């Protein structure tokens, strides 16, 4: 209880103008303070204690770790509408933590539910495959000083921090869509998304620092590197867009990325690689986008090859939409190879 109170105090205390990264240290904080992220499978969809939008900010749902070792091949859909705590489905391969992460919601009213599809046998298509997940949300437009309500995301649990010099690849495999309404779709209708004024991005968030411990701290790390695969609406702009503009471009396995740089409100150096076009399917080695920065290292705001990667997550920053929208991630694999 005491810990949960601290988490909430942290949420309220988040300074304006911070970015995605700063926002979600909460998983990390939870782990840092010795509390594992919670996982509470609900075998009857929608009926679990963790569903429903009325949970409020103190995250009283859940309560009690993994339910453990079932060995059949059942598939379970669980829904989580809480504001801030993460769930870590057990896996025989790489472990991930998923979090609705409604960090900007201060009145306790959930505007988002996150669905996670877990396998009872804890064995996903590959050793690095994540459970399929989606987030359905709707928020009104917030003040310019704090336009983001949530960053529903999935975070890599294993193998971090790691020295960049020990990494050989970060193989990333992704399929996502955004759809108007409460259901998922295999295709994307951007004019329908424009029709509900969707403002959101789809982004990877990484943190790096010369100090391994600090590299895992999303508010304390010196460098943040984001990779955006989608950007909807004018409220969703990259840091540095209006000052330096595009400072580099890189073609990674057929996808064109533009690089932006600026400092966030927390004085961290933020690099954003944004795809030239909305990219819902991507396969490639993200280490190349990091090396493009460390290799240049022409100014002290660039990370260097001796730094550590301490945090890696993928999700969508939710600004606003006039109707419910559903962000769906049916395929995701993050293979950090060292
Ligand atoms: C999420 O789960 C709820 C409860 O099972 C279900 O009603 C809803 O259709 C699911 N949404 C998506 C997008 O799968
Ligand atoms: C685990 O369960 C999933 C979902 O039913 C199934 O596709 C997969 O083949 C199973 N894996 C093993 C090793 O049994
Ligand atoms: C995932 O978590 C389980 C349980 O904590 C652990 O045994 C396993 O080694 C972890 N997987 C990896 C790849 O670290
Ligand atoms: C759509 O999803 C939201 C959040 O997940 C939920 O509050 C709302 O009741 C759903 N609407 C319908 C029509 O299912
Ligand atoms: C998956 O992990 C298991 C246990 O760690 C290992 O034996 C197996 O070789 C791995 N499979 C692949 C394709 O890497
Ligand atoms: C790394 O950072 C941690 C946390 O800020 C600090 O306690 C530690 O002394 C630092 N290590 C080095 C070598 O500077
Ligand atoms: C993370 O860094 C911030 C800013 O330097 C610091 O205030 C906070 O105590 C650090 N958190 C942890 C868990 O070390
Ligand atoms: C950059 O700012 C301009 C002007 O506000 C805007 O039209 C454009 O969409 C922004 N681009 C990015 C990548 O943020
Ligand atoms: C490049 O993308 C293709 C699919 O477009 C994929 O099959 C291939 O594995 C990718 N290459 C790398 C090095 O990731
Ligand atoms: C980084 O180095 C490459 C190759 O030398 C160059 O094309 C690019 O403009 C540099 N980018 C930055 C941001 O300095």
Tab-separated table of C-alpha atoms and ligand atoms in Angstrom:
chain	number	residue	atom	x	y	z
A	1	UNK	CA	0.000	0.000	0.000
A	2	UNK	CA	2.689	2.431	0.983
A	3	UNK	CA	4.464	1.719	-2.249
A	4	UNK	CA	1.364	2.311	-4.288
A	5	UNK	CA	0.902	5.629	-2.660
A	6	UNK	CA	4.413	6.564	-3.681
A	7	UNK	CA	3.724	5.588	-7.270
A	8	UNK	CA	0.727	7.858	-7.351
A	9	UNK	CA	2.626	10.711	-5.827
A	10	UNK	CA	5.199	10.188	-8.561
A	11	UNK	CA	2.557	10.398	-11.223
A	12	UNK	CA	1.226	13.662	-9.950
A	13	UNK	CA	4.730	15.044	-9.615
A	14	UNK	CA	5.745	14.391	-13.223
A	15	UNK	CA	6.844	17.753	-14.607
A	16	UNK	CA	5.178	19.202	-17.667
A	17	UNK	CA	6.961	18.976	-20.950
A	18	UNK	CA	8.574	15.648	-20.223
A	19	UNK	CA	8.549	13.002	-22.886
A	20	UNK	CA	7.547	9.482	-23.231
A	21	UNK	CA	10.681	8.220	-21.620
A	22	UNK	CA	10.424	10.067	-18.430
A	23	UNK	CA	6.920	8.937	-18.211
A	24	UNK	CA	7.622	5.503	-17.790
A	25	UNK	CA	9.879	4.723	-15.177
A	26	UNK	CA	7.029	3.365	-13.177
A	27	UNK	CA	7.649	-0.222	-14.130
A	28	UNK	CA	11.287	0.337	-13.427
A	29	UNK	CA	10.503	1.978	-10.111
A	30	UNK	CA	8.342	-0.909	-9.167
A	31	UNK	CA	11.149	-3.306	-9.884
A	32	UNK	CA	13.759	-1.098	-8.309
A	33	UNK	CA	11.802	-1.082	-5.078
A	34	UNK	CA	11.659	-4.831	-5.022
A	35	UNK	CA	8.059	-5.296	-6.088
A	36	UNK	CA	7.510	-7.521	-9.081
A	37	UNK	CA	5.004	-6.323	-11.635
A	38	UNK	CA	1.686	-7.985	-11.069
A	39	UNK	CA	0.094	-10.569	-13.250
A	40	UNK	CA	-3.442	-11.733	-12.729
A	41	UNK	CA	-4.831	-13.860	-15.508
A	42	UNK	CA	-8.589	-13.729	-15.815
A	43	UNK	CA	-9.886	-16.919	-17.306
A	44	UNK	CA	-13.300	-15.472	-17.958
A	45	UNK	CA	-12.807	-12.551	-20.301
A	46	UNK	CA	-13.916	-9.280	-18.834
A	47	UNK	CA	-14.912	-10.682	-15.495
A	48	UNK	CA	-11.633	-10.392	-13.648
A	49	UNK	CA	-10.989	-8.135	-10.730
A	50	UNK	CA	-8.605	-6.129	-12.841
A	51	UNK	CA	-11.075	-5.146	-15.514
A	52	UNK	CA	-13.423	-2.233	-15.598
A	53	UNK	CA	-12.700	1.436	-15.700
A	54	UNK	CA	-13.498	2.286	-12.137
A	55	UNK	CA	-10.339	1.002	-10.501
A	56	UNK	CA	-9.047	4.418	-9.667
A	57	UNK	CA	-5.517	5.519	-9.195
A	58	UNK	CA	-4.417	3.345	-6.356
A	59	UNK	CA	-4.329	0.245	-8.476
A	60	UNK	CA	-6.055	-1.980	-6.028
A	61	UNK	CA	-6.917	-4.545	-8.648
A	62	UNK	CA	-4.672	-7.483	-9.237
A	63	UNK	CA	-2.991	-8.533	-6.072
A	64	UNK	CA	-0.889	-11.520	-6.234
A	65	UNK	CA	1.708	-12.604	-8.640
A	66	UNK	CA	1.628	-15.239	-11.262
A	67	UNK	CA	-0.881	-17.981	-11.030
A	68	UNK	CA	1.801	-20.210	-12.402
A	69	UNK	CA	2.044	-23.536	-13.991
A	70	UNK	CA	-0.798	-24.597	-16.182
A	71	UNK	CA	0.399	-26.739	-19.023
A	72	UNK	CA	-2.470	-27.004	-21.496
A	73	UNK	CA	-2.539	-25.180	-24.813
A	74	UNK	CA	-5.321	-22.818	-23.820
A	75	UNK	CA	-5.345	-19.211	-24.976
A	76	UNK	CA	-6.512	-16.578	-22.509
A	77	UNK	CA	-7.571	-13.006	-23.150
A	78	UNK	CA	-7.142	-10.762	-20.108
A	79	UNK	CA	-8.219	-7.181	-19.899
A	80	UNK	CA	-6.524	-4.537	-17.737
A	81	UNK	CA	-8.047	-1.106	-17.275
A	82	UNK	CA	-5.960	0.045	-14.316
A	83	UNK	CA	-4.046	3.272	-14.493
A	84	UNK	CA	-0.488	2.372	-13.831
A	85	UNK	CA	0.759	-0.998	-12.742
A	86	UNK	CA	2.253	-3.519	-15.130
A	87	UNK	CA	1.539	-7.193	-15.733
A	88	UNK	CA	4.228	-9.770	-16.488
A	89	UNK	CA	2.848	-12.933	-18.090
A	90	UNK	CA	5.050	-15.940	-17.334
A	91	UNK	CA	7.019	-17.141	-20.359
A	92	UNK	CA	9.430	-19.945	-21.075
A	93	UNK	CA	11.255	-17.537	-23.425
A	94	UNK	CA	11.899	-13.823	-23.060
A	95	UNK	CA	9.806	-12.060	-20.410
A	96	UNK	CA	7.862	-8.880	-21.033
A	97	UNK	CA	5.880	-6.504	-18.846
A	98	UNK	CA	2.776	-4.823	-20.249
A	99	UNK	CA	1.376	-1.646	-18.793
A	100	UNK	CA	-1.694	0.516	-19.559
A	101	UNK	CA	0.413	3.332	-18.124
A	102	UNK	CA	-2.157	6.126	-17.976
A	103	UNK	CA	0.391	8.426	-16.391
A	104	UNK	CA	-1.366	11.660	-17.390
A	105	UNK	CA	-4.712	10.721	-15.819
A	106	UNK	CA	-5.037	12.545	-12.532
A	107	UNK	CA	-8.733	12.215	-11.747
A	108	UNK	CA	-8.590	8.423	-11.459
A	109	UNK	CA	-10.957	7.805	-14.372
A	110	UNK	CA	-9.525	5.214	-16.738
A	111	UNK	CA	-9.845	6.010	-20.441
A	112	UNK	CA	-8.025	2.928	-21.666
A	113	UNK	CA	-8.131	-0.844	-21.447
A	114	UNK	CA	-5.269	-3.094	-22.421
A	115	UNK	CA	-5.910	-6.626	-23.638
A	116	UNK	CA	-3.253	-9.337	-23.479
A	117	UNK	CA	-3.492	-12.740	-25.122
A	118	UNK	CA	-1.481	-15.289	-23.168
A	119	UNK	CA	-0.763	-18.961	-23.795
A	120	UNK	CA	-1.221	-21.300	-20.846
A	121	UNK	CA	1.766	-23.349	-21.990
A	122	UNK	CA	3.907	-20.187	-21.674
A	123	UNK	CA	5.472	-20.994	-25.049
A	124	UNK	CA	5.137	-18.350	-27.766
A	125	UNK	CA	5.987	-18.736	-31.479
A	126	UNK	CA	9.670	-17.948	-30.889
A	127	UNK	CA	11.842	-17.547	-27.785
A	128	UNK	CA	11.606	-13.787	-28.146
A	129	UNK	CA	7.946	-13.455	-29.183
A	130	UNK	CA	5.727	-11.290	-27.008
A	131	UNK	CA	2.098	-12.090	-26.216
A	132	UNK	CA	-0.279	-10.357	-28.642
A	133	UNK	CA	-1.849	-7.250	-27.120
A	134	UNK	CA	-4.035	-4.271	-27.876
A	135	UNK	CA	-5.131	-1.036	-26.234
A	136	UNK	CA	-8.546	0.557	-26.727
A	137	UNK	CA	-8.778	4.163	-25.599
A	138	UNK	CA	-10.445	7.530	-25.872
A	139	UNK	CA	-9.344	10.781	-24.259
A	140	UNK	CA	-10.360	14.391	-24.762
A	141	UNK	CA	-7.703	16.848	-25.874
A	142	UNK	CA	-5.565	17.800	-22.881
A	143	UNK	CA	-3.799	21.087	-22.145
A	144	UNK	CA	-0.759	21.922	-24.267
A	145	UNK	CA	1.376	21.694	-21.154
A	146	UNK	CA	0.408	18.048	-20.682
A	147	UNK	CA	-1.113	16.694	-23.877
A	148	UNK	CA	-0.323	12.992	-23.340
A	149	UNK	CA	-2.619	10.836	-21.221
A	150	UNK	CA	-1.057	7.430	-21.525
A	151	UNK	CA	1.710	5.322	-22.988
A	152	UNK	CA	0.303	1.796	-23.139
A	153	UNK	CA	3.432	-0.261	-23.700
A	154	UNK	CA	5.338	-3.503	-23.516
A	155	UNK	CA	8.766	-3.532	-21.886
A	156	UNK	CA	11.685	-5.950	-22.196
A	157	UNK	CA	12.409	-7.544	-18.806
A	158	UNK	CA	15.498	-9.633	-19.474
A	159	UNK	CA	19.123	-8.850	-20.257
A	160	UNK	CA	19.234	-5.121	-19.484
A	161	UNK	CA	21.294	-3.100	-18.844
A	162	UNK	CA	23.811	-4.227	-21.436
A	163	UNK	CA	26.983	-2.542	-22.727
A	164	UNK	CA	26.534	-1.403	-26.325
A	165	UNK	CA	29.962	-2.879	-27.034
A	166	UNK	CA	28.615	-6.307	-26.064
A	167	UNK	CA	25.647	-6.099	-28.442
A	168	UNK	CA	25.703	-7.749	-31.829
A	169	UNK	CA	22.127	-6.971	-32.897
A	170	UNK	CA	18.689	-5.836	-31.733
A	171	UNK	CA	16.473	-7.807	-34.064
A	172	UNK	CA	13.046	-6.263	-34.029
A	173	UNK	CA	9.999	-7.688	-35.717
A	174	UNK	CA	6.712	-5.810	-35.586
A	175	UNK	CA	3.183	-5.674	-36.910
A	176	UNK	CA	0.706	-3.096	-35.637
A	177	UNK	CA	-2.487	-1.308	-36.697
A	178	UNK	CA	-4.652	1.526	-35.397
A	179	UNK	CA	-8.420	1.288	-36.003
A	180	UNK	CA	-11.434	3.412	-35.155
A	181	UNK	CA	-13.683	1.567	-32.708
A	182	UNK	CA	-13.336	-1.172	-30.112
A	183	UNK	CA	-12.237	-3.970	-32.382
A	184	UNK	CA	-8.997	-4.798	-34.136
A	185	UNK	CA	-8.488	-4.837	-37.869
A	186	UNK	CA	-5.782	-6.189	-40.144
A	187	UNK	CA	-5.751	-3.072	-42.303
A	188	UNK	CA	-5.478	0.609	-41.537
A	189	UNK	CA	-7.841	3.286	-42.788
A	190	UNK	CA	-5.944	6.527	-42.209
A	191	UNK	CA	-8.804	8.732	-43.391
A	192	UNK	CA	-11.069	7.153	-40.773
A	193	UNK	CA	-8.378	7.798	-38.156
A	194	UNK	CA	-8.129	11.417	-39.330
A	195	UNK	CA	-11.939	11.526	-39.152
A	196	UNK	CA	-11.807	11.028	-35.370
A	197	UNK	CA	-8.791	13.373	-35.045
A	198	UNK	CA	-6.534	10.648	-33.730
A	199	UNK	CA	-3.425	12.168	-32.188
A	200	UNK	CA	-0.928	9.500	-31.179
A	201	UNK	CA	2.386	7.989	-32.104
A	202	UNK	CA	3.669	4.421	-32.270
A	203	UNK	CA	7.128	4.279	-30.791
A	204	UNK	CA	10.028	2.412	-29.287
A	205	UNK	CA	11.564	4.059	-26.264
A	206	UNK	CA	15.155	3.342	-25.214
A	207	UNK	CA	17.423	4.842	-22.558
A	208	UNK	CA	21.201	4.910	-22.493
A	209	UNK	CA	23.871	6.200	-20.158
A	210	UNK	CA	27.588	5.824	-19.479
A	211	UNK	CA	26.574	4.441	-16.079
A	212	UNK	CA	24.807	1.061	-16.303
A	213	UNK	CA	22.562	1.725	-13.298
A	214	UNK	CA	21.468	5.107	-14.600
A	215	UNK	CA	20.797	3.690	-18.078
A	216	UNK	CA	17.793	1.834	-16.655
A	217	UNK	CA	16.380	4.961	-15.043
A	218	UNK	CA	14.100	6.668	-17.561
A	219	UNK	CA	14.313	10.007	-15.791
A	220	UNK	CA	17.994	9.788	-14.838
A	221	UNK	CA	19.591	8.458	-18.038
A	222	UNK	CA	21.448	10.964	-20.192
A	223	UNK	CA	20.156	9.758	-23.567
A	224	UNK	CA	16.780	8.741	-24.881
A	225	UNK	CA	16.486	7.193	-28.334
A	226	UNK	CA	13.030	6.781	-29.812
A	227	UNK	CA	12.010	5.048	-33.007
A	228	UNK	CA	8.597	6.113	-34.338
A	229	UNK	CA	6.746	3.905	-36.820
A	230	UNK	CA	3.657	6.080	-36.943
A	231	UNK	CA	2.648	9.632	-36.165
A	232	UNK	CA	-0.983	10.755	-36.249
A	233	UNK	CA	-2.219	14.327	-35.789
A	234	UNK	CA	-0.439	17.647	-35.453
A	235	UNK	CA	-0.151	17.539	-31.675
A	236	UNK	CA	2.218	14.627	-32.030
A	237	UNK	CA	5.518	16.195	-32.996
A	238	UNK	CA	9.108	15.109	-32.540
A	239	UNK	CA	11.382	16.942	-30.118
A	240	UNK	CA	13.655	19.257	-32.134
A	241	UNK	CA	11.363	19.385	-35.156
A	242	UNK	CA	10.977	23.143	-35.072
A	243	UNK	CA	14.573	23.921	-34.076
A	244	UNK	CA	17.059	21.700	-35.909
A	245	UNK	CA	14.629	19.817	-38.150
A	246	UNK	CA	15.836	16.593	-39.770
A	247	UNK	CA	19.529	16.112	-38.912
A	248	UNK	CA	20.161	12.749	-40.550
A	249	UNK	CA	18.434	10.035	-42.546
A	250	UNK	CA	19.022	6.294	-42.536
A	251	UNK	CA	17.628	3.474	-44.617
A	252	UNK	CA	17.205	0.415	-42.439
A	253	UNK	CA	16.289	-2.717	-44.363
A	254	UNK	CA	14.178	-0.764	-46.822
A	255	UNK	CA	12.545	1.659	-44.394
A	256	UNK	CA	13.551	5.322	-44.523
A	257	UNK	CA	14.034	7.032	-41.127
A	258	UNK	CA	14.522	10.760	-40.405
A	259	UNK	CA	16.464	11.772	-37.299
A	260	UNK	CA	15.476	14.590	-34.928
A	261	UNK	CA	17.326	15.836	-31.870
A	262	UNK	CA	16.454	18.057	-28.938
A	263	UNK	CA	16.374	18.204	-25.137
A	264	UNK	CA	13.275	17.363	-23.160
A	265	UNK	CA	11.993	19.172	-20.076
A	266	UNK	CA	14.136	16.873	-17.971
A	267	UNK	CA	17.317	17.986	-19.761
A	268	UNK	CA	17.828	14.595	-21.375
A	269	UNK	CA	19.197	14.329	-24.912
A	270	UNK	CA	16.384	12.945	-27.053
A	271	UNK	CA	16.988	11.425	-30.475
A	272	UNK	CA	13.942	10.435	-32.523
A	273	UNK	CA	14.101	8.262	-35.634
A	274	UNK	CA	10.789	8.749	-37.456
A	275	UNK	CA	9.805	6.670	-40.477
A	276	UNK	CA	9.193	8.764	-43.592
A	277	UNK	CA	5.841	6.969	-43.964
A	278	UNK	CA	3.571	5.153	-41.527
A	279	UNK	CA	5.121	1.696	-41.229
A	280	UNK	CA	2.935	-0.996	-39.743
A	281	UNK	CA	5.188	-3.934	-40.558
A	282	UNK	CA	8.898	-3.753	-39.869
A	283	UNK	CA	11.762	-6.224	-39.547
A	284	UNK	CA	15.290	-5.016	-38.939
A	285	UNK	CA	18.297	-4.639	-36.662
A	286	UNK	CA	17.760	-1.530	-34.535
A	287	UNK	CA	21.350	-1.558	-33.301
A	288	UNK	CA	22.200	0.114	-36.621
A	289	UNK	CA	20.151	3.174	-35.627
A	290	UNK	CA	22.052	3.389	-32.340
A	291	UNK	CA	25.427	2.893	-34.012
A	292	UNK	CA	24.623	5.672	-36.498
A	293	UNK	CA	24.551	7.979	-33.442
A	294	UNK	CA	27.522	6.609	-31.474
A	295	UNK	CA	29.644	6.487	-34.619
A	296	UNK	CA	29.108	10.184	-35.272
A	297	UNK	CA	29.673	11.305	-31.709
A	298	UNK	CA	30.628	14.743	-33.009
A	299	UNK	CA	29.172	16.606	-30.056
A	300	UNK	CA	28.813	15.703	-26.405
A	301	UNK	CA	25.083	15.259	-26.742
A	302	UNK	CA	25.625	12.099	-28.800
A	303	UNK	CA	25.756	8.771	-26.966
A	304	UNK	CA	29.033	6.884	-27.258
A	305	UNK	CA	29.917	3.284	-28.024
A	306	UNK	CA	30.966	2.703	-24.409
A	307	UNK	CA	27.476	3.518	-23.066
A	308	UNK	CA	24.885	1.061	-21.764
A	309	UNK	CA	21.381	0.356	-22.995
A	310	UNK	CA	19.243	0.032	-19.881
A	311	UNK	CA	15.600	0.245	-20.916
A	312	UNK	CA	13.576	-0.824	-23.951
A	313	UNK	CA	9.835	-0.537	-24.453
A	314	UNK	CA	7.372	-0.236	-27.324
A	315	UNK	CA	3.929	1.345	-27.307
A	316	UNK	CA	1.797	4.307	-28.307
A	317	UNK	CA	1.616	7.754	-26.767
A	318	UNK	CA	-2.095	8.567	-26.569
A	319	UNK	CA	-2.945	12.283	-26.978
A	320	UNK	CA	-6.600	12.383	-27.983
A	321	UNK	CA	-9.307	11.016	-30.262
A	322	UNK	CA	-12.978	11.871	-30.709
A	323	UNK	CA	-14.030	8.222	-30.583
A	324	UNK	CA	-12.599	4.987	-29.235
A	325	UNK	CA	-9.575	3.788	-31.165
A	326	UNK	CA	-7.796	0.446	-30.893
A	327	UNK	CA	-4.029	0.032	-31.140
A	328	UNK	CA	-3.309	-3.586	-31.965
A	329	UNK	CA	0.040	-5.392	-31.794
A	330	UNK	CA	-0.515	-8.943	-33.028
A	331	UNK	CA	3.159	-9.639	-33.729
A	332	UNK	CA	6.173	-8.447	-31.812
A	333	UNK	CA	9.584	-9.935	-31.147
A	334	UNK	CA	12.529	-8.120	-29.596
A	335	UNK	CA	15.784	-10.053	-29.690
A	336	UNK	CA	18.566	-8.164	-27.923
A	337	UNK	CA	21.621	-10.211	-28.841
A	338	UNK	CA	24.795	-10.038	-26.823
B	1	LIG	C1	-10.684	-6.842	-24.950
B	1	LIG	O1	-11.210	-7.722	-23.988
B	1	LIG	C2	-12.584	-7.473	-23.684
B	1	LIG	C3	-12.959	-8.385	-22.535
B	1	LIG	O2	-12.653	-9.694	-22.870
B	1	LIG	C4	-13.407	-7.715	-24.936
B	1	LIG	O3	-14.747	-7.407	-24.655
B	1	LIG	C5	-12.926	-6.800	-26.047
B	1	LIG	O4	-13.601	-7.080	-27.258
B	1	LIG	C6	-11.431	-6.995	-26.277
B	1	LIG	N1	-10.968	-5.987	-27.224
B	1	LIG	C7	-10.168	-6.280	-28.250
B	1	LIG	C8	-9.757	-5.137	-29.114
B	1	LIG	O5	-9.747	-7.410	-28.472
B	2	LIG	C1	1.349	-23.503	-26.871
B	2	LIG	O1	0.021	-23.017	-27.055
B	2	LIG	C2	-0.166	-22.317	-28.274
B	2	LIG	C3	-1.575	-21.755	-28.273
B	2	LIG	O2	-2.517	-22.770	-28.157
B	2	LIG	C4	0.094	-23.260	-29.457
B	2	LIG	O3	-0.056	-22.537	-30.664
B	2	LIG	C5	1.515	-23.783	-29.365
B	2	LIG	O4	1.750	-24.725	-30.397
B	2	LIG	C6	1.761	-24.440	-28.006
B	2	LIG	N1	3.172	-24.758	-27.898
B	2	LIG	C7	3.588	-25.913	-27.419
B	2	LIG	C8	5.070	-26.116	-27.396
B	2	LIG	O5	2.816	-26.765	-27.028
B	3	LIG	C1	11.852	-15.380	-17.702
B	3	LIG	O1	11.425	-15.472	-16.340
B	3	LIG	C2	11.561	-16.782	-15.813
B	3	LIG	C3	10.912	-16.767	-14.451
B	3	LIG	O2	11.393	-15.710	-13.690
B	3	LIG	C4	13.044	-17.145	-15.759
B	3	LIG	O3	13.182	-18.470	-15.262
B	3	LIG	C5	13.607	-17.077	-17.174
B	3	LIG	O4	15.005	-17.310	-17.138
B	3	LIG	C6	13.337	-15.708	-17.786
B	3	LIG	N1	13.756	-15.711	-19.173
B	3	LIG	C7	14.836	-15.097	-19.611
B	3	LIG	C8	15.091	-15.187	-21.081
B	3	LIG	O5	15.569	-14.464	-18.870
B	4	LIG	C1	-14.895	0.431	-25.789
B	4	LIG	O1	-13.732	0.260	-24.988
B	4	LIG	C2	-13.714	1.101	-23.839
B	4	LIG	C3	-12.362	0.971	-23.160
B	4	LIG	O2	-11.793	-0.251	-23.353
B	4	LIG	C4	-14.896	0.769	-22.929
B	4	LIG	O3	-14.893	1.623	-21.815
B	4	LIG	C5	-16.191	0.949	-23.714
B	4	LIG	O4	-17.283	0.554	-22.921
B	4	LIG	C6	-16.153	0.104	-24.977
B	4	LIG	N1	-17.333	0.378	-25.783
B	4	LIG	C7	-18.052	-0.586	-26.348
B	4	LIG	C8	-19.227	-0.141	-27.174
B	4	LIG	O5	-17.756	-1.770	-26.224
B	5	LIG	C1	14.826	-21.303	-27.081
B	5	LIG	O1	15.221	-21.413	-25.713
B	5	LIG	C2	15.505	-22.739	-25.322
B	5	LIG	C3	15.732	-22.761	-23.816
B	5	LIG	O2	16.412	-21.612	-23.406
B	5	LIG	C4	16.724	-23.239	-26.110
B	5	LIG	O3	16.988	-24.571	-25.758
B	5	LIG	C5	16.410	-23.161	-27.603
B	5	LIG	O4	17.551	-23.519	-28.358
B	5	LIG	C6	15.978	-21.753	-27.993
B	5	LIG	N1	15.517	-21.766	-29.357
B	5	LIG	C7	15.982	-20.926	-30.260
B	5	LIG	C8	15.395	-21.037	-31.637
B	5	LIG	O5	16.835	-20.087	-30.014
B	6	LIG	C1	26.229	4.935	-11.271
B	6	LIG	O1	25.010	5.548	-10.855
B	6	LIG	C2	24.575	5.099	-9.595
B	6	LIG	C3	23.166	5.636	-9.376
B	6	LIG	O2	23.106	6.990	-9.684
B	6	LIG	C4	25.585	5.551	-8.544
B	6	LIG	O3	25.182	5.100	-7.271
B	6	LIG	C5	26.948	4.962	-8.898
B	6	LIG	O4	27.923	5.459	-8.018
B	6	LIG	C6	27.340	5.321	-10.304
B	6	LIG	N1	28.530	4.583	-10.669
B	6	LIG	C7	29.593	5.177	-11.168
B	6	LIG	C8	30.747	4.283	-11.529
B	6	LIG	O5	29.638	6.375	-11.335
B	7	LIG	C1	16.400	8.258	-11.410
B	7	LIG	O1	16.988	9.484	-11.745
B	7	LIG	C2	16.348	10.586	-11.122
B	7	LIG	C3	16.936	11.859	-11.710
B	7	LIG	O2	18.316	11.841	-11.640
B	7	LIG	C4	16.516	10.466	-9.609
B	7	LIG	O3	15.874	11.542	-8.978
B	7	LIG	C5	15.891	9.163	-9.151
B	7	LIG	O4	16.137	8.976	-7.781
B	7	LIG	C6	16.489	7.993	-9.912
B	7	LIG	N1	15.727	6.793	-9.582
B	7	LIG	C7	16.296	5.691	-9.152
B	7	LIG	C8	15.398	4.526	-8.896
B	7	LIG	O5	17.500	5.612	-8.968
B	8	LIG	C1	7.100	19.743	-37.436
B	8	LIG	O1	6.426	20.967	-37.215
B	8	LIG	C2	5.624	21.390	-38.329
B	8	LIG	C3	5.104	22.764	-38.023
B	8	LIG	O2	4.508	22.819	-36.757
B	8	LIG	C4	4.511	20.381	-38.544
B	8	LIG	O3	3.723	20.745	-39.654
B	8	LIG	C5	5.145	19.030	-38.814
B	8	LIG	O4	4.119	18.065	-38.950
B	8	LIG	C6	6.071	18.634	-37.674
B	8	LIG	N1	6.777	17.418	-37.992
B	8	LIG	C7	7.198	16.557	-37.052
B	8	LIG	C8	7.923	15.364	-37.555
B	8	LIG	O5	7.023	16.703	-35.859
B	9	LIG	C1	14.587	-7.311	-43.799
B	9	LIG	O1	13.189	-7.389	-44.041
B	9	LIG	C2	12.753	-8.615	-44.567
B	9	LIG	C3	11.260	-8.504	-44.781
B	9	LIG	O2	10.965	-7.303	-45.384
B	9	LIG	C4	13.053	-9.733	-43.605
B	9	LIG	O3	12.670	-10.963	-44.157
B	9	LIG	C5	14.538	-9.766	-43.304
B	9	LIG	O4	14.803	-10.726	-42.318
B	9	LIG	C6	14.976	-8.392	-42.804
B	9	LIG	N1	16.422	-8.389	-42.604
B	9	LIG	C7	16.975	-8.191	-41.422
B	9	LIG	C8	18.467	-8.208	-41.395
B	9	LIG	O5	16.327	-8.015	-40.403
B	10	LIG	C1	26.504	10.847	-39.201
B	10	LIG	O1	27.479	10.294	-40.047
B	10	LIG	C2	27.007	10.013	-41.356
B	10	LIG	C3	28.118	9.310	-42.121
B	10	LIG	O2	29.335	9.966	-41.935
B	10	LIG	C4	26.593	11.318	-42.026
B	10	LIG	O3	26.099	11.045	-43.315
B	10	LIG	C5	25.496	11.942	-41.165
B	10	LIG	O4	25.103	13.174	-41.701
B	10	LIG	C6	25.946	12.125	-39.741
B	10	LIG	N1	24.803	12.517	-38.960
B	10	LIG	C7	24.843	13.430	-38.019
B	10	LIG	C8	23.568	13.691	-37.325
B	10	LIG	O5	25.866	14.004	-37.709
